[in-house]
Short mmCIF file of C-alpha atoms in Angstrom, two decimals:
data_model
loop_
_atom_site.label_atom_id
_atom_site.label_comp_id
_atom_site.label_asym_id
_atom_site.label_seq_id
_atom_site.Cartn_x
_atom_site.Cartn_y
_atom_site.Cartn_z
CA MET Y 12 147.10 -10.66 -289.58
CA PHE Y 13 148.32 -11.25 -286.05
CA ARG Y 14 148.11 -7.48 -285.39
CA VAL Y 15 144.45 -7.48 -286.44
CA PHE Y 16 143.78 -10.59 -284.29
CA GLY Y 17 145.50 -8.99 -281.31
CA LEU Y 18 143.55 -5.77 -281.74
CA VAL Y 19 140.23 -7.64 -281.82
CA LEU Y 20 141.24 -9.48 -278.49
CA LEU Y 21 142.29 -6.20 -276.88
CA LEU Y 22 138.92 -4.53 -277.75
CA ALA Y 23 137.00 -7.60 -276.46
CA ALA Y 24 139.00 -7.51 -273.16
CA PHE Y 25 138.32 -3.84 -272.77
CA THR Y 26 134.58 -4.28 -273.47
CA PHE Y 27 134.36 -7.17 -270.97
CA ALA Y 28 136.25 -5.18 -268.23
CA GLN Y 29 133.88 -2.27 -268.88
CA ASP Y 30 130.92 -4.51 -268.48
CA GLU Y 31 132.30 -5.90 -265.33
CA SER Y 32 132.95 -2.36 -264.02
CA VAL Y 33 129.38 -1.27 -264.81
CA SER Y 34 128.03 -4.36 -263.24
CA ASP Y 35 130.03 -3.82 -260.09
CA TYR Y 36 128.85 -0.24 -259.82
CA ASP Y 37 125.22 -1.22 -260.28
CA ARG Y 38 125.52 -3.80 -257.48
CA TRP Y 39 127.21 -1.15 -255.28
CA MET Y 40 124.33 1.35 -255.90
CA GLN Y 41 121.73 -1.35 -255.25
CA ALA Y 42 123.42 -2.24 -251.92
CA LYS Y 43 123.70 1.36 -250.95
CA ALA Y 44 119.96 1.95 -251.66
CA HIS Y 45 119.07 -1.06 -249.62
CA ARG Y 46 121.20 0.16 -246.68
CA ASP Y 47 119.63 3.59 -246.95
CA SER Y 48 116.12 2.15 -246.97
CA VAL Y 49 116.87 -0.01 -243.97
CA LYS Y 50 118.23 3.05 -242.10
CA ASN Y 51 115.21 5.16 -243.13
CA ALA Y 52 112.87 2.35 -241.98
CA GLU Y 53 114.72 2.05 -238.64
CA ARG Y 54 114.53 5.89 -238.26
CA ILE Y 55 110.81 5.96 -238.82
CA GLN Y 56 110.18 3.00 -236.45
CA LYS Y 57 112.32 4.71 -233.80
CA ASN Y 58 110.38 8.06 -234.06
CA SER Y 59 106.90 6.30 -234.27
CA VAL Y 60 104.48 6.70 -231.38
CA PRO Y 61 102.05 3.81 -231.35
CA PHE Y 62 98.60 3.50 -229.85
CA ASP Y 63 99.15 0.77 -227.20
CA PHE Y 64 96.32 -1.54 -225.95
CA LEU Y 65 95.58 -0.02 -222.53
CA VAL Y 66 93.32 -1.06 -219.67
CA GLY Y 67 93.51 1.30 -216.71
CA MET Y 68 91.96 3.54 -214.20
CA THR Y 69 90.68 6.96 -215.23
CA MET Y 70 90.00 10.09 -213.21
CA ASN Y 71 88.69 13.31 -214.54
CA LEU Y 72 88.27 16.75 -212.77
CA GLY Y 73 86.19 19.51 -214.41
CA PHE Y 74 83.78 22.39 -214.27
CA LYS Y 75 80.12 22.24 -215.44
CA VAL Y 76 77.49 24.87 -216.15
CA ILE Y 77 73.71 24.18 -216.55
CA ASN Y 78 71.79 26.70 -218.50
CA ASN Y 79 68.36 27.20 -220.24
CA GLU Y 80 66.83 29.32 -222.95
CA THR Y 81 65.37 32.29 -221.28
CA GLN Y 82 62.01 32.50 -223.07
CA LEU Y 83 60.59 32.06 -219.58
CA SER Y 84 57.92 34.05 -217.73
CA HIS Y 85 60.28 35.50 -215.03
CA TYR Y 86 63.13 36.43 -217.22
CA GLU Y 87 63.47 39.21 -219.68
CA LYS Y 88 66.82 38.34 -221.25
CA GLU Y 89 66.96 36.73 -224.75
CA ASP Y 90 70.24 34.79 -224.29
CA ARG Y 91 70.84 31.79 -222.12
CA ILE Y 92 70.96 31.91 -218.30
CA VAL Y 93 73.41 29.76 -216.28
CA PHE Y 94 71.27 28.39 -213.43
CA PHE Y 95 73.74 26.04 -211.79
CA GLU Y 96 77.53 25.71 -211.95
CA GLY Y 97 80.44 24.11 -210.09
CA ALA Y 98 83.26 21.57 -210.16
CA PHE Y 99 82.78 17.72 -210.55
CA PHE Y 100 84.77 14.67 -210.79
CA GLN Y 101 84.64 11.28 -212.54
CA VAL Y 102 86.37 8.04 -211.63
CA GLY Y 103 86.21 4.58 -213.30
CA ALA Y 104 87.87 2.32 -215.82
CA SER Y 105 88.67 2.65 -219.50
CA VAL Y 106 90.14 0.61 -222.23
CA GLN Y 107 91.99 1.76 -225.39
CA TRP Y 108 91.95 -0.40 -228.47
CA PRO Y 109 94.17 0.39 -231.35
CA LEU Y 110 92.48 0.23 -234.82
CA LEU Y 111 95.44 1.50 -236.79
CA GLN Y 112 98.58 1.08 -234.57
CA TYR Y 113 100.03 4.56 -235.27
CA HIS Y 114 97.07 6.51 -236.39
CA LEU Y 115 93.65 5.52 -234.93
CA ALA Y 116 92.27 4.11 -231.68
CA VAL Y 117 88.98 3.86 -229.82
CA ARG Y 118 88.73 4.46 -226.05
CA LEU Y 119 85.74 3.09 -224.18
CA GLY Y 120 84.93 3.80 -220.51
CA VAL Y 121 82.60 3.56 -217.58
CA LEU Y 122 82.74 6.33 -215.13
CA PHE Y 123 81.03 7.41 -211.90
CA GLU Y 124 80.34 11.17 -211.85
CA TYR Y 125 79.49 13.46 -208.83
CA ALA Y 126 78.79 17.12 -209.44
CA PRO Y 127 77.91 19.36 -206.30
CA LEU Y 128 76.54 22.46 -208.21
CA PHE Y 129 75.55 25.83 -206.68
CA LEU Y 130 72.66 28.03 -207.81
CA SER Y 131 73.98 31.03 -209.66
CA GLU Y 132 70.69 32.56 -210.91
CA PRO Y 133 67.43 32.90 -208.97
CA LEU Y 134 64.84 30.18 -209.51
CA TYR Y 135 61.02 30.84 -209.26
CA ILE Y 136 59.26 27.87 -207.66
CA GLU Y 137 55.73 27.26 -206.82
CA ASP Y 138 54.93 27.97 -203.13
CA GLY Y 139 51.80 25.78 -202.90
CA ASN Y 140 49.44 28.71 -202.99
CA GLY Y 141 49.41 29.36 -206.65
CA GLU Y 142 52.23 31.93 -206.39
CA ASP Y 143 55.88 31.67 -207.44
CA LYS Y 144 58.57 32.15 -204.75
CA ARG Y 145 62.00 33.63 -205.75
CA VAL Y 146 64.88 31.54 -204.37
CA THR Y 147 68.47 32.84 -204.55
CA GLY Y 148 70.45 30.24 -202.64
CA GLY Y 149 70.99 26.46 -202.79
CA GLY Y 150 72.40 23.87 -205.09
CA LEU Y 151 71.95 20.76 -207.13
CA SER Y 152 73.79 17.47 -206.46
CA GLN Y 153 74.14 15.23 -209.42
CA GLY Y 154 75.21 11.55 -209.67
CA ARG Y 155 75.77 9.87 -213.11
CA ILE Y 156 77.18 6.70 -214.73
CA ALA Y 157 78.74 7.91 -217.97
CA PHE Y 158 79.77 5.66 -220.88
CA PRO Y 159 82.14 7.66 -223.20
CA ILE Y 160 83.08 6.34 -226.56
CA LEU Y 161 86.15 8.28 -227.89
CA PHE Y 162 87.97 8.03 -231.24
CA ALA Y 163 91.65 9.26 -231.16
CA VAL Y 164 93.37 10.29 -234.55
CA LYS Y 165 96.97 11.45 -234.72
CA PRO Y 166 100.10 11.48 -237.15
CA ARG Y 167 102.55 8.54 -236.93
CA SER Y 168 105.21 10.45 -234.87
CA SER Y 169 102.95 12.50 -232.69
CA PHE Y 170 102.37 12.13 -228.91
CA VAL Y 171 99.21 14.30 -229.19
CA SER Y 172 95.95 12.93 -230.62
CA PHE Y 173 92.58 14.62 -231.55
CA GLU Y 174 89.62 13.03 -229.72
CA PHE Y 175 85.97 13.04 -230.51
CA GLY Y 176 82.88 10.85 -229.78
CA PRO Y 177 79.56 10.46 -228.09
CA GLN Y 178 78.74 9.73 -224.45
CA ILE Y 179 75.65 8.44 -222.75
CA SER Y 180 75.03 9.29 -219.12
CA ILE Y 181 72.58 7.45 -216.86
CA PRO Y 182 71.21 9.52 -213.96
CA LEU Y 183 71.60 8.02 -210.52
CA PHE Y 184 70.14 11.04 -208.54
CA ASP Y 185 69.50 14.76 -208.94
CA LYS Y 186 68.95 16.32 -205.53
CA LEU Y 187 67.77 19.86 -205.56
CA GLU Y 188 68.37 21.75 -202.22
CA LEU Y 189 67.00 25.38 -202.26
CA ASP Y 190 67.02 27.79 -199.40
CA GLY Y 191 63.63 28.07 -197.86
CA ALA Y 192 62.22 25.20 -199.87
CA ARG Y 193 61.98 21.51 -199.34
CA ASP Y 194 64.61 19.28 -200.85
CA ARG Y 195 63.50 17.51 -204.06
CA GLU Y 196 64.77 14.41 -205.76
CA LEU Y 197 64.22 15.32 -209.46
CA ASP Y 198 63.17 12.79 -212.11
CA SER Y 199 65.83 13.16 -214.89
CA SER Y 200 66.06 11.55 -218.27
CA MET Y 201 69.00 9.83 -219.82
CA GLU Y 202 71.52 12.32 -221.27
CA PHE Y 203 73.42 12.25 -224.52
CA SER Y 204 76.51 14.46 -225.16
CA MET Y 205 79.37 14.98 -227.57
CA LEU Y 206 83.03 14.94 -226.41
CA LEU Y 207 85.71 16.82 -228.20
CA GLY Y 208 89.30 17.50 -227.30
CA VAL Y 209 92.98 16.37 -227.24
CA GLY Y 210 94.94 13.60 -225.68
CA PHE Y 211 98.62 13.32 -224.81
CA ARG Y 212 100.61 10.05 -224.46
CA VAL Y 213 103.16 10.59 -221.64
CA ASN Y 214 104.44 6.92 -221.75
CA GLU Y 215 103.12 3.38 -222.23
CA ARG Y 216 101.48 3.58 -218.76
CA ILE Y 217 100.14 7.21 -218.54
CA PHE Y 218 97.64 9.06 -220.81
CA LEU Y 219 96.29 12.64 -220.32
CA ASP Y 220 93.33 14.35 -221.98
CA LEU Y 221 91.50 17.62 -222.06
CA LEU Y 222 87.81 17.35 -223.27
CA LEU Y 223 84.88 19.50 -223.81
CA ASP Y 224 81.55 17.81 -222.84
CA ALA Y 225 78.46 19.36 -224.44
CA LYS Y 226 75.12 17.74 -223.66
CA PHE Y 227 72.56 18.25 -226.26
CA TYR Y 228 69.57 16.42 -224.62
CA HIS Y 229 68.80 16.80 -220.85
CA LYS Y 230 65.31 16.96 -219.45
CA TYR Y 231 63.68 17.10 -216.10
CA ASN Y 232 60.02 15.97 -215.88
CA GLU Y 233 59.15 18.36 -212.95
CA ARG Y 234 57.65 21.79 -213.79
CA PHE Y 235 57.34 23.27 -210.36
CA ALA Y 236 60.14 25.79 -211.15
CA ASP Y 237 60.17 28.17 -213.99
CA GLY Y 238 62.93 26.97 -216.58
CA LEU Y 239 63.62 23.70 -214.81
CA ALA Y 240 62.04 21.24 -217.47
CA HIS Y 241 64.56 21.75 -220.36
CA TRP Y 242 68.20 22.28 -219.62
CA SER Y 243 71.48 21.84 -221.48
CA SER Y 244 74.91 21.71 -220.00
CA VAL Y 245 78.51 22.30 -220.97
CA ALA Y 246 81.63 21.00 -219.09
CA ILE Y 247 85.24 21.12 -219.59
CA LYS Y 248 87.40 18.38 -217.92
CA ALA Y 249 90.97 17.29 -217.63
CA GLY Y 250 91.80 13.57 -216.88
CA VAL Y 251 94.47 11.01 -216.51
CA THR Y 252 94.38 7.31 -217.34
CA PHE Y 253 96.92 4.97 -215.67
CA ASN Y 254 97.68 1.49 -216.91
CA PRO Y 255 99.07 -0.65 -214.05
CA LEU Y 256 100.06 -3.60 -216.23
#
């Protein structure tokens, strides 16, 4: 009888010890999983590149071409002709507002643009006697106030973002200076364009970007030159934004 009772106690003690052992193991595994998850979260946080709120000064340098469809009386080609081309610069202010801290931001700006372009294809202008005069030299000086609206998208750990968005440009002046013809201040309409490119976050104060600027609406009201009324333009520009705060 005592042997049976002792055997039962031994089995109970063994079972209890086994339960305690399993319970300790489970707690150890849970603690390890927690430590691993904390380390993983810290690693992800350390490698994350956020979109910071940024207010700064922006400067862009670029190259622009102005062209037109060549269904014109003085041109026989069927593709586009580049009438004016040259370098330009933009300077102004911009603000970056994070929408999703690590993935999405919007960048708004107001920029003054100046573009001294030179004539790269002859223009035919009215000479006042009902005839067209061929002009091969001269240029076009443009001034604009541009309002870009850019959306930036990127992976969580990337310093590089994909940028796209519209831009509205208000003409300040368009001064046409042609050799052998009087200077003219052209009447230009508001311009709409699409921006597309990439941005690069150097640090919390400096941001770089490279953008293509394609205008899909650009009109001059004057018709004294063949091909002057309806133009489109394409520009590529590189810029830097500096946040002094």
